[in-house]
GROMACS .gro file of C-alpha atoms in nm:
model
  260
    1MET     CA    1  -0.018   0.003   0.016
    2ASN     CA    2   0.111   0.347  -0.084
    3ALA     CA    3   0.017   0.550   0.237
    4LEU     CA    4   0.107   0.880   0.027
    5GLU     CA    5  -0.134   0.791  -0.225
    6THR     CA    6  -0.413   0.636   0.001
    7ILE     CA    7  -0.520   0.967   0.266
    8ALA     CA    8  -0.454   1.209  -0.046
    9GLN     CA    9  -0.698   1.061  -0.220
   10THR     CA   10  -0.941   1.349  -0.121
   11PRO     CA   11  -0.854   1.656  -0.050
   12LEU     CA   12  -0.867   1.837   0.256
   13ASP     CA   13  -1.160   2.093   0.320
   14PRO     CA   14  -1.027   2.499   0.373
   15GLY     CA   15  -1.354   2.606   0.403
   16SER     CA   16  -1.417   2.390   0.732
   17PRO     CA   17  -1.462   2.421   1.083
   18THR     CA   18  -1.182   2.209   1.159
   19PRO     CA   19  -0.800   2.345   1.126
   20LEU     CA   20  -0.652   2.173   0.831
   21TYR     CA   21  -0.359   2.025   1.042
   22GLN     CA   22  -0.639   1.857   1.257
   23GLN     CA   23  -0.785   1.717   0.981
   24LEU     CA   24  -0.408   1.589   0.813
   25GLU     CA   25  -0.361   1.521   1.187
   26GLN     CA   26  -0.759   1.273   1.152
   27ARG     CA   27  -0.654   1.121   0.796
   28LEU     CA   28  -0.282   0.972   0.950
   29LEU     CA   29  -0.492   0.873   1.296
   30GLN     CA   30  -0.694   0.683   1.005
   31LEU     CA   31  -0.412   0.563   0.831
   32ILE     CA   32  -0.266   0.435   1.196
   33ALA     CA   33  -0.632   0.283   1.236
   34SER     CA   34  -0.582   0.037   0.881
   35GLY     CA   35  -0.290  -0.135   1.033
   36ALA     CA   36  -0.126  -0.024   0.771
   37LEU     CA   37   0.171   0.108   0.916
   38ASP     CA   38   0.384  -0.061   1.222
   39ALA     CA   39   0.612   0.068   1.408
   40GLN     CA   40   0.889  -0.031   1.156
   41THR     CA   41   0.721   0.172   0.855
   42PRO     CA   42   0.779   0.532   0.838
   43LEU     CA   43   0.472   0.796   0.830
   44PRO     CA   44   0.482   1.008   0.508
   45THR     CA   45   0.760   1.273   0.577
   46GLU     CA   46   0.628   1.675   0.632
   47LEU     CA   47   0.778   1.738   0.238
   48GLU     CA   48   0.532   1.492   0.081
   49LEU     CA   49   0.239   1.589   0.339
   50CYS     CA   50   0.297   1.927   0.174
   51ARG     CA   51   0.368   1.891  -0.158
   52ALA     CA   52   0.049   1.603  -0.174
   53PHE     CA   53  -0.231   1.833   0.012
   54ASP     CA   54  -0.078   2.123  -0.084
   55LEU     CA   55  -0.017   2.248   0.261
   56SER     CA   56   0.243   2.502   0.376
   57ARG     CA   57   0.485   2.291   0.655
   58ALA     CA   58   0.420   2.514   0.967
   59THR     CA   59   0.066   2.357   0.824
   60VAL     CA   60   0.236   2.019   0.839
   61ARG     CA   61   0.497   2.059   1.185
   62ARG     CA   62   0.170   2.133   1.357
   63CYS     CA   63   0.037   1.839   1.280
   64PHE     CA   64   0.334   1.575   1.359
   65SER     CA   65   0.397   1.783   1.637
   66ASP     CA   66  -0.002   1.727   1.781
   67LEU     CA   67   0.073   1.319   1.702
   68VAL     CA   68   0.396   1.342   1.971
   69ALA     CA   69   0.245   1.527   2.174
   70SER     CA   70  -0.040   1.261   2.203
   71GLY     CA   71   0.217   1.027   2.179
   72ALA     CA   72   0.068   0.874   1.895
   73VAL     CA   73   0.379   0.883   1.684
   74VAL     CA   74   0.767   0.900   1.786
   75ARG     CA   75   0.996   1.133   1.583
   76ARG     CA   76   1.342   0.922   1.487
   77ARG     CA   77   1.589   1.119   1.385
   78GLY     CA   78   1.767   1.057   1.081
   79LYS     CA   79   1.493   0.803   1.008
   80GLY     CA   80   1.165   0.947   1.006
   81THR     CA   81   0.829   1.009   1.227
   82PHE     CA   82   0.714   0.645   1.264
   83VAL     CA   83   0.370   0.457   1.466
   84SER     CA   84   0.524   0.509   1.826
   85PRO     CA   85   0.527   0.080   1.986
   86ASN     CA   86   0.445   0.232   2.389
   87ARG     CA   87   0.145   0.382   2.400
   88ILE     CA   88  -0.115   0.323   2.669
   89HIS     CA   89  -0.393   0.495   2.604
   90ARG     CA   90  -0.619   0.393   2.306
   91GLY     CA   91  -0.822   0.560   2.102
   92PHE     CA   92  -1.024   0.436   1.741
   93ASP     CA   93  -0.688   0.300   1.625
   94GLY     CA   94  -0.692   0.047   1.948
   95ILE     CA   95  -1.006  -0.063   1.946
   96LEU     CA   96  -1.007  -0.124   1.543
   97ASN     CA   97  -0.647  -0.296   1.517
   98PHE     CA   98  -0.637  -0.587   1.742
   99SER     CA   99  -0.255  -0.658   1.555
  100THR     CA  100  -0.135  -0.340   1.695
  101GLU     CA  101  -0.250  -0.294   1.997
  102GLU     CA  102  -0.106  -0.624   2.069
  103ALA     CA  103   0.238  -0.510   1.990
  104GLU     CA  104   0.202  -0.258   2.135
  105ARG     CA  105   0.190  -0.425   2.522
  106GLY     CA  106   0.488  -0.648   2.434
  107HIS     CA  107   0.276  -0.937   2.358
  108THR     CA  108   0.293  -1.179   1.994
  109PRO     CA  109  -0.005  -1.110   1.799
  110SER     CA  110  -0.191  -1.357   1.571
  111SER     CA  111  -0.407  -1.580   1.420
  112LYS     CA  112  -0.592  -1.899   1.323
  113VAL     CA  113  -0.871  -1.880   1.057
  114LEU     CA  114  -1.078  -2.106   1.073
  115SER     CA  115  -1.286  -2.046   0.740
  116LEU     CA  116  -1.247  -1.793   0.481
  117THR     CA  117  -1.574  -1.835   0.252
  118LYS     CA  118  -1.787  -1.672   0.008
  119THR     CA  119  -2.151  -1.627   0.134
  120THR     CA  120  -2.480  -1.381   0.090
  121SER     CA  121  -2.620  -1.137   0.346
  122ASN     CA  122  -2.941  -1.187   0.519
  123GLY     CA  123  -3.183  -1.089   0.776
  124GLY     CA  124  -2.925  -0.845   1.014
  125ILE     CA  125  -2.598  -0.852   0.838
  126SER     CA  126  -2.737  -0.710   0.584
  127ARG     CA  127  -2.933  -0.500   0.795
  128CYS     CA  128  -2.628  -0.383   0.923
  129LEU     CA  129  -2.426  -0.370   0.605
  130GLY     CA  130  -2.690  -0.155   0.463
  131VAL     CA  131  -2.678  -0.406   0.157
  132PRO     CA  132  -2.975  -0.581   0.008
  133ASP     CA  133  -3.030  -0.947   0.079
  134GLY     CA  134  -2.839  -1.219  -0.110
  135THR     CA  135  -2.544  -0.918  -0.161
  136ALA     CA  136  -2.240  -1.189  -0.194
  137VAL     CA  137  -2.011  -1.118   0.087
  138TRP     CA  138  -1.702  -1.272   0.299
  139GLU     CA  139  -1.722  -1.458   0.593
  140ILE     CA  140  -1.416  -1.463   0.766
  141ARG     CA  141  -1.355  -1.679   1.135
  142ARG     CA  142  -1.069  -1.616   1.307
  143VAL     CA  143  -0.947  -1.663   1.669
  144ARG     CA  144  -0.740  -1.368   1.744
  145LEU     CA  145  -0.415  -1.465   1.949
  146SER     CA  146  -0.191  -1.300   2.199
  147ASP     CA  147   0.092  -1.512   2.241
  148GLY     CA  148  -0.070  -1.753   2.114
  149LYS     CA  149  -0.322  -1.772   2.374
  150PRO     CA  150  -0.711  -1.742   2.236
  151ARG     CA  151  -0.830  -1.361   2.322
  152HIS     CA  152  -1.170  -1.379   2.098
  153LEU     CA  153  -1.325  -1.510   1.775
  154ALA     CA  154  -1.362  -1.287   1.571
  155THR     CA  155  -1.648  -1.300   1.301
  156ALA     CA  156  -1.644  -1.098   1.037
  157PHE     CA  157  -1.920  -0.990   0.717
  158VAL     CA  158  -1.708  -0.763   0.386
  159PRO     CA  159  -1.938  -0.688   0.111
  160VAL     CA  160  -1.682  -0.911  -0.205
  161GLU     CA  161  -1.768  -0.579  -0.402
  162LEU     CA  162  -1.510  -0.396  -0.175
  163CYS     CA  163  -1.283  -0.680  -0.186
  164PRO     CA  164  -1.293  -0.909  -0.468
  165GLU     CA  165  -0.975  -1.172  -0.407
  166LEU     CA  166  -0.917  -1.195  -0.054
  167THR     CA  167  -0.746  -1.526   0.061
  168ARG     CA  168  -0.688  -1.667   0.388
  169ALA     CA  169  -0.289  -1.493   0.384
  170ASP     CA  170  -0.460  -1.178   0.380
  171VAL     CA  171  -0.699  -1.236   0.648
  172GLU     CA  172  -0.391  -1.402   0.885
  173LYS     CA  173  -0.225  -1.011   0.907
  174SER     CA  174  -0.433  -0.691   0.915
  175LEU     CA  175  -0.794  -0.685   0.708
  176TYR     CA  176  -0.881  -0.352   0.718
  177ALA     CA  177  -0.515  -0.286   0.583
  178ARG     CA  178  -0.621  -0.497   0.271
  179ILE     CA  179  -0.928  -0.359   0.298
  180THR     CA  180  -0.794  -0.004   0.342
  181GLU     CA  181  -0.539  -0.088  -0.024
  182GLU     CA  182  -0.847  -0.234  -0.195
  183THR     CA  183  -1.096   0.042  -0.187
  184GLY     CA  184  -0.824   0.285  -0.066
  185ALA     CA  185  -1.049   0.487   0.161
  186LEU     CA  186  -0.929   0.440   0.502
  187PRO     CA  187  -1.141   0.310   0.824
  188VAL     CA  188  -1.340   0.617   1.046
  189ARG     CA  189  -1.539   0.509   1.310
  190SER     CA  190  -1.726   0.280   1.447
  191GLU     CA  191  -2.061   0.135   1.625
  192GLU     CA  192  -2.012  -0.089   1.915
  193VAL     CA  193  -2.315  -0.320   2.104
  194TYR     CA  194  -2.219  -0.506   2.427
  195GLU     CA  195  -2.338  -0.841   2.529
  196ALA     CA  196  -2.275  -1.101   2.859
  197VAL     CA  197  -2.300  -1.411   2.750
  198LEU     CA  198  -2.293  -1.761   2.868
  199LEU     CA  199  -2.031  -1.972   2.586
  200ASP     CA  200  -2.212  -2.223   2.362
  201LYS     CA  201  -1.964  -2.534   2.226
  202ALA     CA  202  -1.868  -2.423   1.924
  203GLU     CA  203  -1.754  -2.040   2.051
  204ALA     CA  204  -1.576  -2.293   2.403
  205ARG     CA  205  -1.415  -2.519   2.147
  206ALA     CA  206  -1.240  -2.240   1.920
  207LEU     CA  207  -1.134  -2.033   2.210
  208GLY     CA  208  -1.063  -2.367   2.403
  209SER     CA  209  -1.251  -2.262   2.668
  210GLN     CA  210  -1.549  -2.506   2.868
  211PRO     CA  211  -1.876  -2.429   2.782
  212GLY     CA  212  -2.121  -2.230   2.884
  213GLN     CA  213  -1.834  -1.983   3.075
  214PRO     CA  214  -1.915  -1.643   3.147
  215ALA     CA  215  -1.776  -1.394   2.785
  216MET     CA  216  -1.867  -1.106   2.655
  217ARG     CA  217  -2.007  -1.058   2.281
  218VAL     CA  218  -1.913  -0.683   2.090
  219LEU     CA  219  -2.111  -0.672   1.759
  220ARG     CA  220  -1.931  -0.410   1.618
  221THR     CA  221  -1.978  -0.254   1.290
  222THR     CA  222  -1.725  -0.006   1.144
  223PHE     CA  223  -1.752   0.247   0.850
  224ASP     CA  224  -1.503   0.412   0.609
  225SER     CA  225  -1.455   0.779   0.467
  226TYR     CA  226  -1.658   0.746   0.249
  227GLY     CA  227  -1.994   0.687   0.481
  228ARG     CA  228  -2.007   0.290   0.396
  229CYS     CA  229  -2.041   0.048   0.612
  230PHE     CA  230  -1.774  -0.220   0.536
  231GLU     CA  231  -1.733  -0.435   0.790
  232ALA     CA  232  -2.003  -0.649   0.992
  233CYS     CA  233  -1.854  -0.796   1.342
  234VAL     CA  234  -1.899  -1.055   1.566
  235LEU     CA  235  -1.707  -1.036   1.863
  236VAL     CA  236  -1.672  -1.340   2.132
  237GLY     CA  237  -1.403  -1.293   2.443
  238PRO     CA  238  -1.379  -1.546   2.722
  239GLY     CA  239  -1.457  -1.311   3.024
  240SER     CA  240  -1.126  -1.495   3.163
  241VAL     CA  241  -0.892  -1.331   2.987
  242ASN     CA  242  -1.084  -0.991   2.803
  243ARG     CA  243  -1.174  -0.670   3.075
  244PHE     CA  244  -1.305  -0.334   2.966
  245SER     CA  245  -1.319   0.006   3.075
  246VAL     CA  246  -1.409   0.339   2.910
  247VAL     CA  247  -1.281   0.679   3.029
  248THR     CA  248  -1.492   0.973   2.946
  249THR     CA  249  -1.368   1.310   2.919
  250ALA     CA  250  -1.512   1.702   2.823
  251GLU     CA  251  -1.271   1.557   2.457
  252GLY     CA  252  -1.461   1.280   2.425
  253SER     CA  253  -1.395   0.862   2.527
  254VAL     CA  254  -1.103   0.646   2.543
  255PHE     CA  255  -1.154   0.326   2.503
  256HIS     CA  256  -0.934   0.023   2.677
  257HIS     CA  257  -0.903  -0.325   2.666
  258ILE     CA  258  -0.750  -0.468   2.960
  259ASN     CA  259  -0.586  -0.804   2.949
  260ASN     CA  260  -0.617  -1.028   3.240
   0.00000   0.00000   0.00000
């Protein structure tokens, strides 16, 4: 993926009440959220961003200064600006990207792909994705692991038209990065509903747990920069290894996933 081309596909809006440096900051955070960048891949340079968006150097520097101050990125002299490997607080990007979150905590993330199939949407899946019943979708079932230990079972549904060619190798890594690469759109927001449940036999078997154990089920829909819902996902995680907290301030909420 060419990170600069991806975020520069749509111009910034000089008429918006949001300052240009903040608009650029949002684009970069969305790029990080997609999983397209890791701690070893530099962000586009200040000069590249100035040219791509026709911005002044001062505007881009203000953007980077804010990202550094927030702990989202770090500067490495002579090498560039990189996603911070040691962020403590999570924002939107941490919510969406399991691999990034676990790596930041010093754990080794991985995925075990249980199935990758083409099917057709109906009922609740169609409503979540905003597509007619019968629309071709990918159904992706994965167990997400941290240091080899199951954290949650994820079943995702993605419209085939957004990502016609999808392989098991793609979904073993970052699904969002693959979709962003294919569509050129960045993840912008997610809507989530949380339910306390008991693991059924299939869920328990996939997670190496016992049926009837307490768990948290998350129903998530995720939207891109074009306003499309590009993924509907059901995540199930045993209560014994998953805890969540939300810190709310006047500026909004920050969601935290705490590994037990």
